[in-house]
């Protein structure tokens, strides 16, 4: 017998649209089986009820058996063994249709009882109300308010979700198991009544049936063996299915809770593919919105969604080089927002638990870096995340930073937050020790346009060419690949609006950024300047780029080594700024220090942390390059020393050869000329002096 098609019991808890679609195929097959067996039962009932209609009933049975291969069963429709077997049964039933007598008792026990039991016990409805109850409980849990949250109501709702999910899981697992068993019972219920019918006919027709018995005895024996084999296979599969159900129940018990304990089920941050149900928010008016429960999954660099009952999913957005972050919604928990690379499209989604929310954010971050295109995406994602963790120590919270640098005297002004700085110098002193004139010079001009004075006067041709270059978000620029985009393990994009820039004096404290923000905002209010240039701030391990969101042209490019300070505003967290220090920016050779101020859709502290992370990673990379360079220099020195030693050995070898020649020329009977001895002596002396000088030189270099 061919392999039996089965429903995957392991996927019952996920309850995905694909699993439901497959379940619909099995239910359609069950309906086809019920329809077919209903006709077969009526045919056999006619044999049992009307002895006078025996010939017509057997003819109809034969016809139905012949039509089996024409039936369109969704499952097992191409079973050639079963079709061939039924064709042979149809042939012998045609031969027996001329017989008019039948033993009612034998037919009732051997033919009618199995098919009647199969139709009444196995072909009955199995749809339960638990699926509707579970959807109602999950919908009620999703509508829990975060602000006005009653602990008793929350516990009742969570218990309701747990009970309904567990009941649904157990019911569907048994339902799937019964549908799988139906594939075996279908064959048994089809073959066993026919086998009983044939045995009753053979026993009834003793006289004149020897030829018929000899002709079909081996065939019927094989059919009986096949039925027993199918019955044994069904029994073993039923035991294995029951064991699988018990194992899945024990393993899935922690998953029934909507918000599991992260200590028991840790967050996997190395995923490059994920699927599951999320709530997505749709705006229905200017201030009103609604949430819809959909099935979301990632496919390459795309985020897809699929409604229940749909055959395939639809594209939501392209998540290559996108930005994702957790957001705080007034009416929902565990929400996160995905913003496209161009900033034109953003979606807000709600996960079921904190763990699910963090896994979705980590997965989309990994996909945005295009890690999924590599051969081992999860291994590379783990290595990138580990490198980022080793490169920088997690910074303390905003409140801890303020408290750690707050002066002890109550009347003293608040100090800047050095925790969010990415400064190359020492820690920031208190604001009381610096005057405003030491931070920003009086009457300093403010630049409200995106053009930087430093870039206008002191930008090299290579850098000027880089500013006019079109930036490709996939890591390519023009016709050549961008090395800084490919080699950089950090690639984060933020939507910012340029407020202004001005030259500053001090770079040791974040107070210079706060004072610059104050003066720029005050100047904008005085002069009624409300227009702001929106750009994309790209943070990599080599530089900061301001990119035009429409043309993708790089407006400004700052080397990361020139960024000496970065901080966000203490009260308005959307404001942040950074200080650039360019050596030799003036005509007299003095450095130029400029502070740039921006407004962002994100938390400015996160952008500063991203810049700090980039500087830490760049510092580690620079240290690795210096170590490699030093190792190369040591290797070259060793090679040079080896060459000098080789020359010294060659000189010593030549001296030995000359000594041997002198000794041979001074033997008795072979007098050497005085000139020849003198030449050899001079040559020996010169070679000896050269050898000593080479040896001293090699020792000094070593």
C-alpha positions as a printed Julia matrix, in Angstrom:
702×3 Matrix{Float64}:
   0.0     0.0     0.0
   1.28    3.52   -0.7
   2.08    5.93    2.12
  -0.87    7.5     3.91
  -1.26   11.29    3.78
  -1.37   12.79    7.28
  -2.09   16.1     8.96
   0.91   17.53   10.9
  -0.1    17.34   14.55
   2.98   19.36   15.56
   1.56   22.49   13.87
  -1.81   22.47   15.66
  -0.72   25.03   18.26
   0.48   27.54   15.65
  -2.87   27.35   13.82
  -1.45   29.02   10.71
  -3.5    29.66    7.54
  -1.46   26.96    5.76
  -2.46   24.4     8.4
  -6.1    25.44    8.16
  -5.98   25.2     4.39
  -4.55   21.67    4.66
  -7.26   20.82    7.19
  -9.84   21.97    4.66
  -8.41   19.5     2.14
  -8.79   16.62    4.63
 -12.34   17.7     5.47
 -13.17   17.86    1.78
 -11.73   14.34    1.44
 -13.9    13.19    4.35
 -16.98   14.58    2.62
 -16.03   12.74   -0.57
 -15.5     9.52    1.4
 -18.87    9.94    3.11
 -20.6    10.51   -0.21
 -18.95    7.51   -1.81
 -19.56    5.17    1.14
 -23.16    6.28    1.3
 -23.69    5.01   -2.21
 -21.78    1.81   -1.49
 -23.81    1.24    1.66
 -27.07    1.64   -0.25
 -25.87   -0.88   -2.83
 -24.99   -3.46   -0.15
 -28.24   -2.71    1.69
 -30.15   -3.63   -1.45
 -28.26   -6.96   -1.51
 -29.21   -7.6     2.08
 -32.83   -6.43    1.94
 -34.06   -7.73   -1.35
 -33.09  -11.2    -2.38
 -35.04  -10.74   -5.57
 -33.0    -7.69   -6.44
 -29.72   -9.42   -5.74
 -28.63   -9.46   -9.33
 -29.34   -5.77   -9.87
 -27.7    -4.83   -6.56
 -24.5    -6.72   -7.3
 -24.37   -5.12  -10.73
 -24.63   -1.64   -9.16
 -21.91   -2.56   -6.66
 -19.68   -3.67   -9.49
 -20.37   -0.42  -11.31
 -19.5     1.66   -8.25
 -16.27   -0.26   -7.79
 -15.33    0.42  -11.38
 -16.03    4.11  -10.9
 -13.65    4.35   -7.95
 -10.73    5.38  -10.15
 -12.88    8.15  -11.62
 -13.59    9.67   -8.22
 -11.81   12.93   -7.47
 -10.49   12.29   -3.96
  -8.28   15.18   -2.72
  -6.16   12.6    -0.88
  -5.16    9.19   -2.19
  -6.81    9.69   -5.55
  -3.84    8.19   -7.41
  -3.82    4.86   -5.49
  -3.27    2.46   -8.38
  -3.05   -0.59   -6.1
  -6.46    0.14   -4.63
  -7.94    0.88   -8.07
  -6.55   -2.36   -9.5
  -7.84   -4.34   -6.53
 -11.31   -2.86   -6.84
 -11.36   -3.55  -10.54
 -10.75   -7.23   -9.83
 -13.49   -7.21   -7.22
 -15.86   -5.67   -9.74
 -15.1    -8.45  -12.18
 -15.9   -11.26   -9.77
 -19.03   -9.5    -8.54
 -20.23   -9.34  -12.15
 -19.83  -13.11  -12.36
 -21.85  -13.61   -9.18
 -24.67  -11.27  -10.19
 -26.56  -14.19  -11.78
 -26.95  -15.91   -8.39
 -30.28  -15.32   -6.65
 -29.8   -16.86   -3.25
 -27.89  -15.3    -0.4
 -27.45  -16.12    3.21
 -28.91  -13.15    5.1
 -27.11  -13.94    8.34
 -23.71  -14.24    6.73
 -24.24  -11.06    4.75
 -25.37   -9.18    7.85
 -22.32  -10.25    9.88
 -19.64  -10.15    7.2
 -20.77   -7.39    4.86
 -23.24   -4.98    6.46
 -21.79   -4.76    9.97
 -18.3    -3.28    9.09
 -19.56   -0.67    6.68
 -22.44    0.29    8.98
 -20.08    0.7    11.92
 -17.68    2.79    9.83
 -20.44    5.08    8.61
 -22.05    5.61   12.0
 -18.93    5.83   14.17
 -16.2     7.31   11.97
 -18.02    9.55    9.47
 -19.51   12.02   11.93
 -18.97   15.71   12.46
 -16.04   16.79   14.56
 -16.23   20.59   14.47
 -16.03   22.06   17.96
 -16.9    25.43   19.48
 -13.41   25.7    21.08
 -11.94   27.56   18.09
 -14.56   30.31   18.38
 -14.04   30.43   22.16
 -10.27   30.79   21.74
 -10.62   33.64   19.23
 -13.01   35.43   21.59
 -10.59   35.02   24.52
  -7.59   36.27   22.51
  -9.58   39.26   21.24
 -10.6    40.11   24.8
  -6.97   39.8    25.97
  -5.75   42.08   23.17
  -8.19   44.79   24.26
  -6.78   44.97   27.79
  -6.05   48.59   28.66
  -2.55   49.48   29.79
  -3.45   52.48   31.88
  -6.67   51.39   33.57
  -5.63   47.84   34.14
  -7.39   45.8    36.82
  -5.2    42.98   38.08
  -8.2    40.74   38.78
  -9.63   41.26   35.29
  -6.18   40.7    33.77
  -5.76   37.38   35.62
  -9.25   36.27   34.58
  -8.6    37.13   30.94
  -5.19   35.4    30.95
  -6.72   32.31   32.58
  -9.49   32.36   29.96
  -6.86   32.53   27.17
  -4.9    29.69   28.78
  -7.98   27.46   29.18
  -9.39   28.12   25.72
  -6.0    27.71   24.01
  -5.3    24.46   25.84
  -8.78   23.14   25.05
  -8.45   24.14   21.4
  -4.98   22.55   21.14
  -6.11   19.25   22.66
  -9.32   19.14   20.62
  -7.58   19.91   17.33
  -4.84   17.36   18.01
  -7.45   14.62   18.56
  -9.37   15.91   15.56
  -6.26   15.69   13.37
  -5.51   12.22   14.72
  -9.04   11.04   13.89
  -8.75   12.44   10.35
  -5.43   10.63    9.93
  -6.97    7.39   11.2
  -9.81    7.89    8.76
  -7.37    7.32    5.9
  -6.69    3.82    7.27
 -10.28    3.09    8.18
 -11.39    4.14    4.71
  -9.39    1.29    3.2
 -10.48   -1.17    5.87
 -14.14   -0.18    5.56
 -13.88   -0.51    1.82
 -12.07   -3.85    1.68
 -13.46   -5.72    4.68
 -17.15   -5.72    3.62
 -16.16   -6.86    0.16
 -14.02   -9.6     1.63
 -16.92  -10.75    3.84
 -19.28  -10.64    0.95
 -17.01  -12.83   -1.18
 -16.43  -15.32    1.61
 -20.2   -15.58    2.17
 -20.8   -16.16   -1.51
 -18.08  -18.83   -1.7
 -19.42  -20.66    1.32
 -22.95  -20.46   -0.06
 -22.14  -21.73   -3.5
 -20.47  -25.0    -2.62
 -21.7   -26.88   -5.6
 -20.13  -25.81   -8.81
 -17.88  -23.2    -7.15
 -14.63  -25.13   -7.12
 -13.4   -23.47  -10.26
 -14.31  -20.08   -8.94
 -12.64  -20.8    -5.61
  -9.45  -22.05   -7.23
  -9.34  -18.98   -9.44
  -9.82  -16.36   -6.7
  -8.58  -18.06   -3.56
  -5.04  -16.69   -3.8
  -6.31  -13.22   -4.62
  -8.67  -13.17   -1.65
  -5.92  -14.44    0.63
  -3.67  -11.59   -0.45
  -6.48   -9.1     0.15
  -7.06  -10.5     3.64
  -3.36  -10.2     4.4
  -3.35   -6.62    3.12
  -6.31   -5.75    5.36
  -4.51   -7.18    8.38
  -1.36   -5.26    7.48
  -3.32   -2.02    7.18
  -4.99   -2.74   10.53
  -1.61   -3.37   12.23
  -0.13   -0.25   10.61
  -3.1     1.78   11.81
  -2.67    0.45   15.35
   1.04    1.29   15.49
   0.41    4.73   13.99
  -2.38    5.35   16.51
   0.0     4.53   19.38
   2.71    6.8    17.94
   0.17    9.58   17.4
  -1.1     9.32   20.96
   2.48    9.45   22.27
   3.19   12.49   20.08
   0.08   14.2    21.46
   1.18   13.55   25.03
   4.71   14.85   24.32
   3.37   17.96   22.61
   0.98   18.63   25.49
   3.84   18.47   28.0
   6.18   20.59   25.86
   3.56   23.15   24.85
   2.19   23.89   28.32
   4.43   26.99   28.83
   3.36   28.27   25.38
  -0.3    28.43   26.35
   0.33   31.56   28.43
   0.07   34.7    26.28
   3.07   36.38   27.96
   5.54   33.61   28.98
   8.38   34.1    31.43
  11.53   35.17   29.46
  13.71   33.26   31.95
  12.06   29.98   30.94
  11.76   30.77   27.23
  14.68   33.08   26.25
  14.49   35.56   23.37
  16.2    34.4    20.16
  17.89   37.44   18.58
  19.6    35.52   15.75
  16.51   34.84   13.61
  16.32   35.85    9.96
  12.82   34.46    9.4
   9.73   34.72   11.58
   5.99   34.19   11.28
   3.03   34.6    13.59
  -0.15   36.52   14.34
   0.12   40.26   15.0
  -2.33   43.12   15.41
  -1.87   45.92   12.88
  -3.23   49.42   13.32
  -5.28   51.18   10.63
  -6.3    54.82   10.8
 -10.04   55.37   10.44
  -9.96   59.14   10.91
  -7.8    62.02   12.0
  -7.48   60.78   15.58
  -9.25   57.41   15.54
  -7.78   54.05   14.59
  -8.68   50.36   14.61
  -6.67   47.15   15.05
  -6.91   44.04   12.89
  -5.62   40.54   13.7
  -3.55   39.16   10.8
  -0.92   36.51   10.14
   2.48   38.08    9.29
   5.62   36.39    7.97
   8.94   37.41    6.43
   9.91   36.28    2.96
  13.44   37.31    2.03
  13.59   41.08    2.44
   9.8    41.53    2.44
   7.19   41.59    5.19
   4.04   39.71    4.15
   0.57   39.39    5.68
  -2.18   36.85    5.14
  -5.78   36.79    6.29
  -7.49   33.63    7.43
  -8.84   31.76    4.48
  -6.49   33.37    1.95
  -4.45   31.04   -0.24
  -1.38   33.32   -0.36
  -0.05   36.37    1.45
   0.28   39.96    0.26
   3.22   42.35    0.45
   3.14   44.8     3.36
   6.48   46.59    2.82
  10.12   46.13    1.85
  12.19   45.82    5.05
  15.66   45.99    3.47
  17.58   48.83    5.2
  14.48   49.74    7.2
  14.4    50.93   10.81
  12.42   49.24   13.58
  11.9    50.2    17.19
   9.55   49.61   20.09
   6.9    52.34   20.44
   4.56   53.33   23.23
   0.89   53.23   22.23
  -1.83   54.6    24.48
  -4.25   51.7    24.04
  -1.98   48.71   23.38
   1.11   46.97   24.81
   4.07   45.29   23.13
   3.94   47.55   20.05
   6.72   48.25   17.57
   7.01   50.41   14.44
   8.7    49.59   11.14
   9.75   52.53    8.95
  10.82   52.07    5.33
  14.22   53.26    4.11
  12.78   56.32    2.39
  10.65   57.18    5.43
   7.45   57.35    3.35
   5.76   54.31    4.86
   5.51   53.11    8.45
   3.41   50.4    10.09
   2.67   49.87   13.78
   2.22   46.27   14.91
   1.35   44.67   18.25
   2.81   41.37   19.4
   1.21   39.01   21.88
   4.05   39.13   24.42
   7.21   41.02   25.25
   9.31   38.05   24.07
   7.5    37.94   20.73
   7.91   41.72   20.33
  11.68   41.58   20.96
  12.11   38.64   18.58
  10.23   40.49   15.81
  12.41   43.59   16.32
  15.63   41.53   16.3
  14.54   39.56   13.22
  13.66   42.68   11.21
  16.95   44.3    12.27
  18.84   41.25   10.96
  16.88   41.31    7.7
  17.46   45.06    7.27
  21.22   44.32    7.28
  20.61   41.78    4.46
  22.12   38.95    6.48
  19.52   36.57    5.02
  21.38   36.59    1.67
  24.4    34.76    3.14
  24.84   31.0     3.3
  24.54   30.71    7.1
  22.35   33.7     8.05
  21.69   32.71   11.67
  25.39   32.09   12.35
  26.33   35.48   10.85
  23.56   37.21   12.8
  24.84   35.66   16.03
  28.4    36.77   15.21
  27.3    40.34   14.4
  25.25   40.61   17.6
  28.12   39.2    19.65
  30.58   41.64   18.08
  28.27   44.55   18.87
  27.96   43.41   22.48
  31.72   43.05   22.86
  32.45   46.37   21.19
  30.47   48.56   23.58
  29.22   48.34   27.15
  25.5    49.07   27.49
  25.04   52.67   28.58
  23.03   53.47   31.74
  19.56   54.89   31.61
  18.75   58.55   31.17
  17.82   59.01   34.83
  20.99   57.31   36.1
  23.13   59.53   33.92
  21.53   62.69   35.27
  21.87   61.52   38.87
  25.5    60.41   38.48
  26.61   63.88   37.26
  24.22   66.04   39.33
  26.04   68.49   41.69
  25.57   67.98   45.4
  24.74   71.69   46.04
  21.07   72.43   45.46
  21.63   75.93   44.15
  24.14   74.8    41.54
  22.84   74.4    37.96
  22.42   70.94   36.47
  25.34   69.43   34.6
  25.32   67.79   31.21
  24.83   64.09   30.67
  28.17   62.61   29.84
  26.73   59.12   29.55
  25.21   59.88   26.12
  28.36   61.61   24.85
  30.79   60.07   22.44
  33.66   62.34   23.41
  37.33   61.64   22.91
  38.29   63.72   25.95
  37.72   63.44   29.68
  34.4    63.72   31.59
  32.34   66.91   31.51
  32.84   69.33   34.43
  29.92   71.13   36.05
  28.23   73.95   34.25
  29.0    76.32   37.13
  32.72   76.07   36.36
  32.22   77.31   32.78
  30.74   80.56   31.63
  28.55   80.82   28.57
  31.22   82.9    26.82
  33.66   80.01   27.13
  31.15   77.68   25.44
  29.9    79.82   22.54
  31.48   83.1    21.51
  29.15   86.12   21.51
  27.73   87.24   18.15
  28.63   83.92   16.52
  26.72   83.56   13.21
  24.17   80.76   13.0
  23.84   78.67    9.84
  20.2    77.64    9.31
  20.86   76.0     5.94
  22.25   72.49    5.47
  25.57   73.82    4.09
  28.42   73.7     6.62
  31.06   76.51    6.68
  33.77   73.93    7.27
  32.69   71.94    4.26
  32.61   75.04    2.02
  36.13   76.27    2.73
  38.18   73.23    3.72
  36.74   70.24    1.92
  39.18   68.3    -0.22
  38.32   67.4    -3.82
  37.85   63.77   -2.92
  35.41   64.69   -0.18
  33.59   67.13   -2.42
  33.11   64.37   -4.93
  31.77   62.15   -2.21
  29.17   64.76   -1.22
  27.7    64.86   -4.71
  27.6    61.12   -4.99
  24.28   59.27   -5.12
  24.0    56.85   -2.23
  22.44   53.47   -2.82
  20.74   52.01    0.29
  21.91   48.52   -0.66
  25.6    49.35   -0.11
  26.57   50.5    -3.62
  27.41   53.98   -4.84
  27.32   54.66   -8.55
  29.08   51.93  -10.44
  31.47   50.86   -7.67
  30.74   49.31   -4.32
  31.01   51.4    -1.16
  33.6    49.86    1.08
  32.36   51.64    4.19
  28.85   50.23    3.7
  30.03   46.71    3.03
  32.72   46.46    5.72
  30.74   48.25    8.41
  28.82   45.95   10.73
  26.8    48.96   11.9
  24.34   50.46    9.42
  21.53   52.47   11.04
  19.28   55.07    9.45
  17.35   57.86   11.21
  15.0    60.55    9.89
  16.25   63.97   11.09
  15.51   67.67   10.43
  18.35   70.19   10.45
  17.81   73.08   12.88
  21.12   74.91   12.56
  24.86   74.96   13.24
  27.31   77.43   14.74
  30.96   77.59   15.72
  31.7    76.82   19.38
  34.71   77.06   21.65
  34.58   74.25   24.23
  34.39   70.54   23.46
  34.83   69.05   26.93
  31.21   69.26   28.11
  27.75   68.49   26.77
  26.73   71.93   28.03
  28.11   73.42   24.83
  25.48   71.43   22.89
  22.68   72.51   25.26
  23.73   76.19   24.91
  23.91   75.85   21.12
  20.4    74.35   21.07
  19.11   77.23   23.2
  20.62   79.92   20.97
  19.49   78.27   17.7
  15.91   77.75   18.92
  15.81   81.32   20.24
  17.14   82.69   16.94
  14.53   80.7    14.98
  11.77   82.1    17.18
  13.04   85.68   16.91
  13.44   85.6    13.11
  10.3    83.44   12.5
  12.24   80.67   10.79
  10.09   77.55   10.77
  11.31   75.72    7.66
  13.57   72.72    8.37
  15.43   70.52    5.88
  14.58   66.83    6.32
  17.35   64.3     5.69
  18.3    60.73    6.44
  21.15   60.38    8.95
  23.14   57.25    8.15
  25.4    56.05   10.97
  28.23   53.66   10.06
  31.54   52.72   11.62
  33.43   55.16    9.36
  31.3    58.27    9.0
  27.98   60.07    9.44
  26.04   60.93    6.28
  23.16   63.29    5.63
  21.29   61.91    2.62
  18.55   63.58    0.59
  15.47   61.32    0.97
  14.23   62.13   -2.54
  17.38   61.96   -4.69
  19.51   59.77   -2.36
  22.39   62.25   -2.84
  24.78   62.67    0.08
  24.43   66.25    1.31
  27.09   66.14    4.03
  29.6    63.55    5.15
  31.39   63.69    8.51
  34.24   61.36    9.38
  33.56   59.62   12.65
  37.01   60.58   13.93
  36.03   64.29   13.81
  32.93   63.79   16.01
  34.18   64.62   19.5
  30.88   65.07   21.33
  27.27   63.96   20.95
  24.34   64.53   23.32
  20.55   64.82   23.37
  18.45   67.49   25.04
  17.62   66.97   28.71
  13.9    67.72   28.4
  12.99   67.49   24.71
  14.36   64.05   23.86
  13.77   64.56   20.14
  16.55   67.19   19.98
  20.16   66.11   19.69
  23.42   67.56   18.45
  27.05   66.67   17.87
  30.29   68.66   17.77
  32.83   68.33   14.94
  36.46   69.34   15.36
  38.52   69.69   12.17
  42.3    70.15   12.58
  43.84   73.04   10.58
  40.47   74.38    9.49
  41.55   78.06    9.6
  44.2    79.93    7.66
  46.36   80.25   10.79
  46.21   76.49   11.34
  43.9    76.57   14.35
  41.16   73.88   14.44
  37.52   74.72   13.69
  34.85   73.37   16.07
  31.22   73.42   14.87
  28.1    72.18   16.66
  25.22   70.76   14.55
  21.69   70.55   16.02
  18.9    68.29   14.68
  15.35   67.22   15.48
  14.45   63.54   15.04
  11.35   61.38   15.03
  13.19   58.99   17.33
  14.64   59.41   20.77
  17.76   61.56   20.41
  19.5    59.53   23.09
  19.21   56.41   20.92
  20.91   58.23   18.05
  23.72   59.34   20.37
  24.09   55.78   21.62
  24.28   54.61   18.0
  27.08   57.14   17.3
  28.86   56.02   20.47
  28.56   52.4    19.39
  30.0    53.29   15.98
  32.99   55.02   17.59
  33.62   52.05   19.86
  33.53   49.63   16.94
  35.79   51.94   14.9
  38.22   52.13   17.84
  38.41   48.35   18.06
  38.94   48.13   14.3
  41.73   50.74   14.45
  43.43   48.85   17.27
  43.28   45.66   15.22
  44.79   47.45   12.2
  47.62   48.9    14.32
  48.38   45.49   15.77
  48.48   44.0    12.28
  50.79   46.79   11.05
  53.2    46.31   13.95
  53.28   42.59   13.32
  54.14   43.21    9.65
  57.01   45.54   10.64
  58.4    42.93   13.03
  58.19   40.3    10.3
  60.12   42.58    7.9
  62.83   43.2    10.54
  63.19   39.47   11.11
  63.51   38.85    7.36
  66.23   41.53    7.1
  68.11   40.04   10.04
  67.97   36.63    8.41
  69.44   38.08    5.21
  72.35   39.67    7.14
  73.07   36.42    8.93
  73.05   34.63    5.6
  75.59   37.12    4.21
  77.78   36.68    7.31
  77.78   32.91    6.86
  78.7    33.34    3.19
  81.67   35.58    4.12
  82.89   33.06    6.68
  82.62   30.34    4.07
  84.7    32.39    1.62
  87.36   32.99    4.3
  87.62   29.29    4.96
  88.02   28.64    1.25
  90.84   31.19    0.98
  92.61   29.72    4.04
  92.45   26.3     2.45
  93.97   27.64   -0.78
  96.8    29.38    1.14
  97.56   26.2     3.06
  97.63   24.19   -0.17
 100.02   26.67   -1.86
 102.49   26.62    1.07
 103.03   22.84    1.01
 106.66   21.48    0.41
 107.49   21.1    -3.26
 104.87   23.71   -4.29
 106.36   27.12   -3.42
 104.09   30.03   -4.08
 105.21   33.35   -5.45
 105.51   36.24   -3.03
 103.08   38.28   -5.08
 100.46   35.58   -4.98
 100.8    35.14   -1.2
 100.59   38.9    -0.76
  97.46   39.14   -2.87
  95.81   36.35   -0.94
  96.75   37.96    2.35
  95.35   41.31    1.27
  92.19   39.71   -0.02
  91.82   37.76    3.21
  92.3    40.93    5.25
  89.7    42.8     3.21
  87.2    39.94    3.44
  87.78   39.72    7.17
  87.18   43.45    7.62
  84.03   43.27    5.49
  82.79   40.31    7.53
  83.34   42.14   10.81
  81.54   45.23    9.55
  78.6    43.14    8.27
  78.39   41.3    11.59
  78.36   44.57   13.59
  75.73   46.05   11.26
  73.49   42.98   11.58
  73.8    43.01   15.38
  72.91   46.73   15.56
  69.86   46.28   13.31
  68.71   43.24   15.27
